[in-house]
XYZ file of N, CA and C in Angstrom:
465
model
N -0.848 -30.608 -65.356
C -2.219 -30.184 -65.401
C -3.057 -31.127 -64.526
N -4.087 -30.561 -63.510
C -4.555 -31.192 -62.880
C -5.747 -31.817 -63.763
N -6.321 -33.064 -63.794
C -7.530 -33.955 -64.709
C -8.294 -34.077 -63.787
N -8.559 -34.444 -62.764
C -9.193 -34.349 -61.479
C -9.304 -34.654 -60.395
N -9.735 -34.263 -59.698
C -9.681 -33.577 -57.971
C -11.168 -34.563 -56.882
N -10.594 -35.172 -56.296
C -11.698 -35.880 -55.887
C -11.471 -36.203 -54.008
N -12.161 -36.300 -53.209
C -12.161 -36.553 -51.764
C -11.865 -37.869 -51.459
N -11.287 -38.439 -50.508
C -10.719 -39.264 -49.937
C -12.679 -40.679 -50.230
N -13.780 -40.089 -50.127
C -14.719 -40.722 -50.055
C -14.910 -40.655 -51.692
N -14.688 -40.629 -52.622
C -15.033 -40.135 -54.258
C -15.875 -39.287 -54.585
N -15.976 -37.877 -53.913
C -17.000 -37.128 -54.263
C -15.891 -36.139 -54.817
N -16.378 -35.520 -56.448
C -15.921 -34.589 -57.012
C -15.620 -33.393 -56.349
N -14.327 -32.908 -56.560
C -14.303 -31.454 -55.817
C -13.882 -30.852 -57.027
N -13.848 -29.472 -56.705
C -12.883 -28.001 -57.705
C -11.685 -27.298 -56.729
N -11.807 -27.636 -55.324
C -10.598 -27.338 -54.511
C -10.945 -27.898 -53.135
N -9.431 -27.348 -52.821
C -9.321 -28.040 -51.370
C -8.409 -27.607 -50.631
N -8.808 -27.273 -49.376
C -7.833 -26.514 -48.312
C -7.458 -27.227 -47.609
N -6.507 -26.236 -47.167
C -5.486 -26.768 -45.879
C -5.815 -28.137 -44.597
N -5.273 -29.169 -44.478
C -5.632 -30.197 -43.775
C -6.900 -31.155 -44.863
N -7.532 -30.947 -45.780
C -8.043 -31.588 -46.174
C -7.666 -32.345 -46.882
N -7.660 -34.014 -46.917
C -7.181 -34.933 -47.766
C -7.894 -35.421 -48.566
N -7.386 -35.512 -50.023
C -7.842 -35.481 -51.690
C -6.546 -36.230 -52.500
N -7.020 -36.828 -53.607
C -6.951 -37.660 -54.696
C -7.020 -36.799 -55.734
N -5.873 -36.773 -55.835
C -5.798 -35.458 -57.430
C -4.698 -36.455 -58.730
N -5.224 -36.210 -59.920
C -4.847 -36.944 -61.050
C -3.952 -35.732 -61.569
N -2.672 -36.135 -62.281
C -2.593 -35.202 -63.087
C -1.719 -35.605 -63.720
N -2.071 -35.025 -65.509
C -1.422 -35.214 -66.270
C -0.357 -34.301 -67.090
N 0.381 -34.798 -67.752
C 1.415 -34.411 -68.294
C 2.465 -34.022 -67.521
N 2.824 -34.606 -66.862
C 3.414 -34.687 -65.374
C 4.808 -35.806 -65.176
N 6.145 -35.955 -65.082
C 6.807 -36.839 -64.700
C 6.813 -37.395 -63.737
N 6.321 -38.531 -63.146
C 5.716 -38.875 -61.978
C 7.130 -38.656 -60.941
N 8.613 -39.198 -61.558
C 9.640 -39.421 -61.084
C 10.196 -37.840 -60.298
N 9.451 -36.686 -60.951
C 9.661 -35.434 -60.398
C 8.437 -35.185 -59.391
N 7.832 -35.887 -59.203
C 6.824 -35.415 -58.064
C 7.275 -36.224 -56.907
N 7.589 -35.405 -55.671
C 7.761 -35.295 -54.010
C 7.060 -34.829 -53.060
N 6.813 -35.871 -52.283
C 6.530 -35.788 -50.404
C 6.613 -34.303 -50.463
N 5.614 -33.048 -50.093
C 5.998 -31.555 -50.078
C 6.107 -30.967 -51.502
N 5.593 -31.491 -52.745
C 5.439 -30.423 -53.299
C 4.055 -29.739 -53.482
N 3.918 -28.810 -53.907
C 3.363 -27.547 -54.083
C 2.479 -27.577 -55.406
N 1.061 -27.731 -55.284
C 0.531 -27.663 -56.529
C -0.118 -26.172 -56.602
N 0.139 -25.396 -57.804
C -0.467 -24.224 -58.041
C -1.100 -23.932 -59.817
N -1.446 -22.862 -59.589
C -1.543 -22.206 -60.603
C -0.337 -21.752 -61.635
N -0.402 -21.806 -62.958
C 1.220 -21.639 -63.942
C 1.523 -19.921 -63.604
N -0.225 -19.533 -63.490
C -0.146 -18.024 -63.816
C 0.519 -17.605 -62.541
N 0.249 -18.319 -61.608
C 0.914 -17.436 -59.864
C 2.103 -18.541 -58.994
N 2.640 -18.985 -59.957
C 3.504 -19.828 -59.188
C 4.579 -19.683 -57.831
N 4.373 -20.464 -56.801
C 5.328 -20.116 -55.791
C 6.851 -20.299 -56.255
N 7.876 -19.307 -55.204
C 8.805 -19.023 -55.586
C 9.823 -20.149 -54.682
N 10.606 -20.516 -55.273
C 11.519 -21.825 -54.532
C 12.914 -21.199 -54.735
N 13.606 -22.133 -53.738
C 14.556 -21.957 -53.754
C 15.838 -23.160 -53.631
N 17.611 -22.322 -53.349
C 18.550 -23.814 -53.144
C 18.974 -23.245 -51.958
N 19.002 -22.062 -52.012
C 19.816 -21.897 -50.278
C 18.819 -20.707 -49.772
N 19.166 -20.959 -48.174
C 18.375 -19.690 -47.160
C 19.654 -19.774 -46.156
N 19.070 -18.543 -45.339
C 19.697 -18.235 -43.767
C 18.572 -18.988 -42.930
N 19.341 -19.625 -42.027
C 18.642 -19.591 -40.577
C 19.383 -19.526 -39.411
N 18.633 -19.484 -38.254
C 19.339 -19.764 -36.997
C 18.856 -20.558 -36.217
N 20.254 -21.273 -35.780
C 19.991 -22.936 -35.241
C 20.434 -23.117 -33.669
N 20.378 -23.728 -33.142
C 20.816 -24.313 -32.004
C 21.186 -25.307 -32.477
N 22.770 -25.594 -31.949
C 23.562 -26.674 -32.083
C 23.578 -27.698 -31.153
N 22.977 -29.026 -31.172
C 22.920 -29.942 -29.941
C 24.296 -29.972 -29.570
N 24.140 -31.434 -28.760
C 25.217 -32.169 -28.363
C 25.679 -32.821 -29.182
N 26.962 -32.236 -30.363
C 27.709 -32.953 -31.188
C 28.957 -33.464 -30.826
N 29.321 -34.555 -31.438
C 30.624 -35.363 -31.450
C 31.789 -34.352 -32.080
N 31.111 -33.720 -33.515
C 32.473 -33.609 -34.272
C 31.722 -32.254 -35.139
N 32.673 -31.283 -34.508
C 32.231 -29.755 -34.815
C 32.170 -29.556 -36.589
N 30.970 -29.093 -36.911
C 30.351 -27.962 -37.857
C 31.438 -27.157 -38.333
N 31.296 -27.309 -39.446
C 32.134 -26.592 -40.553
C 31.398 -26.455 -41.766
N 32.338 -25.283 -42.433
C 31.946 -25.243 -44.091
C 32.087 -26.117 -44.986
N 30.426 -26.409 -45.616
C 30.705 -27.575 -46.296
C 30.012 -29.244 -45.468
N 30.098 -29.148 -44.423
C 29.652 -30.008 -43.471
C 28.025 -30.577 -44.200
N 28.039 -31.906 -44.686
C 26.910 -32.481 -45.295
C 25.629 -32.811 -44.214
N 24.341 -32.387 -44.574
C 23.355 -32.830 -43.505
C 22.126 -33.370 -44.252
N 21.091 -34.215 -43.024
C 19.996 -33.924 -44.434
C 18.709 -32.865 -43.353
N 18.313 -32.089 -44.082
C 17.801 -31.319 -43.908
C 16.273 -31.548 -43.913
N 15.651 -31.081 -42.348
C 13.962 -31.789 -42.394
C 13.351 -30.145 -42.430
N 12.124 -30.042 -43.364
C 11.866 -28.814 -43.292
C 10.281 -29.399 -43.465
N 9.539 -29.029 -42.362
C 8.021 -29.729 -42.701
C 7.655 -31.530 -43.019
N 7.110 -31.455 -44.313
C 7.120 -32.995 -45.010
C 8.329 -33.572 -45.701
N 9.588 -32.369 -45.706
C 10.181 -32.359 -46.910
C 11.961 -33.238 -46.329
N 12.029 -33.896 -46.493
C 13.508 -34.338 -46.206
C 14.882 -34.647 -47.478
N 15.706 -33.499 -47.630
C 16.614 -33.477 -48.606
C 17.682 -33.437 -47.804
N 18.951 -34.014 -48.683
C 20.383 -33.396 -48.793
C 20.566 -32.357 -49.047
N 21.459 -31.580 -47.958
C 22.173 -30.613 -48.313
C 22.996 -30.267 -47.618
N 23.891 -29.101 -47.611
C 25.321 -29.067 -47.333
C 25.329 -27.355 -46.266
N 26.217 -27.436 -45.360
C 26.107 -25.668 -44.605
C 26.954 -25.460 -45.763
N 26.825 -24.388 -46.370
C 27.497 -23.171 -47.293
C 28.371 -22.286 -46.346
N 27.625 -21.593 -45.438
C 28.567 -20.369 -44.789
C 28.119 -20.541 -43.241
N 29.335 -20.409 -43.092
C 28.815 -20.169 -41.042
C 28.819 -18.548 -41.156
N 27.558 -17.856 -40.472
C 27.870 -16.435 -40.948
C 28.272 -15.886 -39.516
N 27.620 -16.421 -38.393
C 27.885 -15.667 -37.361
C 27.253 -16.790 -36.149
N 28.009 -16.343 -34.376
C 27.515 -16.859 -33.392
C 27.381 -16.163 -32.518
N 25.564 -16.123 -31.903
C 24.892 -15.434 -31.009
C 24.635 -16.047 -29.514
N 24.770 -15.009 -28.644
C 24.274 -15.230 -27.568
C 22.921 -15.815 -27.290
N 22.298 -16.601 -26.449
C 21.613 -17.423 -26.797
C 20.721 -16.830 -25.731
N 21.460 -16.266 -24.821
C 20.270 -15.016 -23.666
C 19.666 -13.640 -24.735
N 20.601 -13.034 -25.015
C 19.797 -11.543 -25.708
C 20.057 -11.602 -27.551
N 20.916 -12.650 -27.909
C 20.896 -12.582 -29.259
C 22.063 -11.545 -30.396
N 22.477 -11.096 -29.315
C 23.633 -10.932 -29.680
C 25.003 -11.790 -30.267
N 25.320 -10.686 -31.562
C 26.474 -11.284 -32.337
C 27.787 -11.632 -31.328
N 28.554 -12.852 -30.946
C 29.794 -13.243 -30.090
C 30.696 -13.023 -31.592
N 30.469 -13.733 -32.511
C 31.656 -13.902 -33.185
C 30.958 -14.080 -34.679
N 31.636 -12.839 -35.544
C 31.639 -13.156 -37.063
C 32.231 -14.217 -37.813
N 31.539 -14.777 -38.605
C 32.635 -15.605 -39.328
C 33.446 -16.782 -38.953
N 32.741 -17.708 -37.992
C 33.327 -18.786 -36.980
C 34.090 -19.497 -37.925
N 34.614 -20.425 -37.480
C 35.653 -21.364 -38.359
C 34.918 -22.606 -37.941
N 34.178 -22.736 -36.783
C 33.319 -24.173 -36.666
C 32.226 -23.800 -35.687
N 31.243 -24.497 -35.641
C 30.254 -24.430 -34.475
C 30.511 -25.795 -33.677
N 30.396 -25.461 -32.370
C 30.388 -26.811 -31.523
C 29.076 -26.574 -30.528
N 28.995 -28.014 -29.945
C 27.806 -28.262 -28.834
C 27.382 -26.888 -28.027
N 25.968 -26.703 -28.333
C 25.206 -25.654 -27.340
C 25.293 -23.917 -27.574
N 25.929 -23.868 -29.276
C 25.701 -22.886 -30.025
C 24.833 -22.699 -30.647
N 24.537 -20.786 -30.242
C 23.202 -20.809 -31.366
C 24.082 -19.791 -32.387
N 23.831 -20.517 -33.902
C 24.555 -19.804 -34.802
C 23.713 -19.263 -36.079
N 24.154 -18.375 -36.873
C 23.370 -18.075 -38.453
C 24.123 -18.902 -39.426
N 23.704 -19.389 -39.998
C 24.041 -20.180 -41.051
C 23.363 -20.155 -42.363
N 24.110 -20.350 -43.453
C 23.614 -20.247 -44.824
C 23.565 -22.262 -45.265
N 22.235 -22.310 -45.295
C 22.188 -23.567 -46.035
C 22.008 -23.976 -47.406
N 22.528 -24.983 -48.474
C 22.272 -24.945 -49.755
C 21.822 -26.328 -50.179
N 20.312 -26.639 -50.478
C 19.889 -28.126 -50.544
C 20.522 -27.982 -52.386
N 20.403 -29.740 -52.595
C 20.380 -30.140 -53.352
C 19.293 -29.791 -54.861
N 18.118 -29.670 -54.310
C 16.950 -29.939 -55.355
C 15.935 -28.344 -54.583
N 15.452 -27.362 -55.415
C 14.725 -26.188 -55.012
C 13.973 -26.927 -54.187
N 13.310 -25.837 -53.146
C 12.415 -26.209 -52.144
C 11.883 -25.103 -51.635
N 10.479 -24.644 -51.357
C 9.754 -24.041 -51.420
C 9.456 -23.596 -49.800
N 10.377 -22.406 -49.178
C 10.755 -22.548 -47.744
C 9.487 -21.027 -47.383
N 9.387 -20.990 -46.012
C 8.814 -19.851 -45.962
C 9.384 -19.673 -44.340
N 9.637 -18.203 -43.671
C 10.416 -17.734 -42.731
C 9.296 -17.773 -41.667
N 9.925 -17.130 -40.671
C 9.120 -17.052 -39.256
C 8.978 -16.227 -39.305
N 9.073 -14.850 -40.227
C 8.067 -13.562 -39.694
C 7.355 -13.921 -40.935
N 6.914 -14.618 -41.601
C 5.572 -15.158 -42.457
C 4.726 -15.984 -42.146
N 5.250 -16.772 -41.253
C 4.464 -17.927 -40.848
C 5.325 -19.314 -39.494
N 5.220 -18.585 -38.126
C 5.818 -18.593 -37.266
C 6.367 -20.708 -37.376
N 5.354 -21.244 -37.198
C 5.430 -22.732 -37.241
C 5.579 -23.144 -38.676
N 5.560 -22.744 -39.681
C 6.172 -23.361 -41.091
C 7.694 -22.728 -41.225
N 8.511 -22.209 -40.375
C 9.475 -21.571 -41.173
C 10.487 -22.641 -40.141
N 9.583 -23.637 -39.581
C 11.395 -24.741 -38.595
C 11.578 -25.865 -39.387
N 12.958 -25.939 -39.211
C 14.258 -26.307 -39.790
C 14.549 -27.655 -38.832
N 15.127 -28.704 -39.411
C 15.999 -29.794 -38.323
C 16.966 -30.519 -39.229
N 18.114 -30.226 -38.822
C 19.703 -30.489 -39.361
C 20.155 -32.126 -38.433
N 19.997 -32.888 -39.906
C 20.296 -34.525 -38.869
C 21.757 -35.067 -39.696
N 22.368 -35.629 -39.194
C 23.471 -36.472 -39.554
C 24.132 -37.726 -39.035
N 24.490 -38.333 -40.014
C 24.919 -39.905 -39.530
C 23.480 -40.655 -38.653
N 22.296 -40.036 -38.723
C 21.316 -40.712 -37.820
C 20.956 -40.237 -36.898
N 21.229 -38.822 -36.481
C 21.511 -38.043 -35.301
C 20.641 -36.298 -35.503
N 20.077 -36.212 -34.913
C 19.810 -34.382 -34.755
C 20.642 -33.831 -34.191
N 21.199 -32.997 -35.432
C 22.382 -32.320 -34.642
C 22.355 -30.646 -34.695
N 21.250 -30.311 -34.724
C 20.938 -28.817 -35.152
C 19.442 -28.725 -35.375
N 19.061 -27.480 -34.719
C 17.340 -27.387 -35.624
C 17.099 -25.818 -34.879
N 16.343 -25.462 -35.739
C 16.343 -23.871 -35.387
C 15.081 -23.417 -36.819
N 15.205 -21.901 -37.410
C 14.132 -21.356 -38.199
C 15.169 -20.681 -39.619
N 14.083 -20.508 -40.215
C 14.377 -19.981 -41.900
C 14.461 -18.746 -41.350
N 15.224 -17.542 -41.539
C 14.964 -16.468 -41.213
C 15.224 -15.494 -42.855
N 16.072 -16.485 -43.766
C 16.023 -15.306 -45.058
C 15.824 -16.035 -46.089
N 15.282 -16.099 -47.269
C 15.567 -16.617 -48.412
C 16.008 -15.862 -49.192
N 17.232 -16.653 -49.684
C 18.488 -15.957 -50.613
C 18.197 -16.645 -51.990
């Protein structure tokens, strides 16, 4: 429950939009469950989260080819979690977007592929035909960007 809502200067507010920075109290709250990117709403209209989506990525210049299961941490906006590729679903031509191959057994350097990702902890994703610049994705490992591309489904 929010107790109150106040401006970066201490003047009382009742809300606050997008880009505006505020000092919000709230109680009955586990502090240890509140994260960088979450989402404060209403109980009555709550946004819908999730553990896994589709997207499609461009695969950099990797050392050691993409597989199922392959651990990453996943940058989506403010939000940086663990999580793991679930399914390689398919690899597209990177001129017209066309399907090359169902069902790859690995992705390597300078593929653009569909992939099913599955974070650790729900996360509150939104696609590129909703909202063109909130729906990108960046797949890092060992210290490295090794993938980044868009949300295209939530599953």
């Amino acid at each position: 429950m929010v107790k109150s809502m106040t401006t970066v200067d201490d003047k009382s507010v009742d809300y606050s939009v997008a880009g505006e920075q505020c000092i919000i109290v709230l109680g009955g709250t586990d502090q240890t469950k509140i994260h960088n990117g979450n989402v404060i709403c209403e109980s009555q209209s709550r946004v819908r989260t999730t553990l896994k989506f589709k997207a499609r990525v461009l695969v950099f210049n990797i050392d050691i080819p993409i597989t199922k299961g392959f651990p990453i941490d996943l940058h989506y906006q403010t939000v940086n979690e663990p999580a793991v590729i679930s399914r390689l679903i398919s690899t597209h031509s990177k001129s017209n977007g066309q399907v090359i191959k169902a069902k790859p057994r690995c992705l390597t350097k300078n593929q653009v592929a569909l992939i099913e990702i599955k974070c650790e902890r729900a996360i509150l994703f939104r696609t590129v035909q909703r909202q063109q610049v909130s729906g990108r994705i960046t797949c890092r490992y060992g210290g490295n960007t090794i993938a980044a591309g868009m949300v295209i489904e939530i599953t």
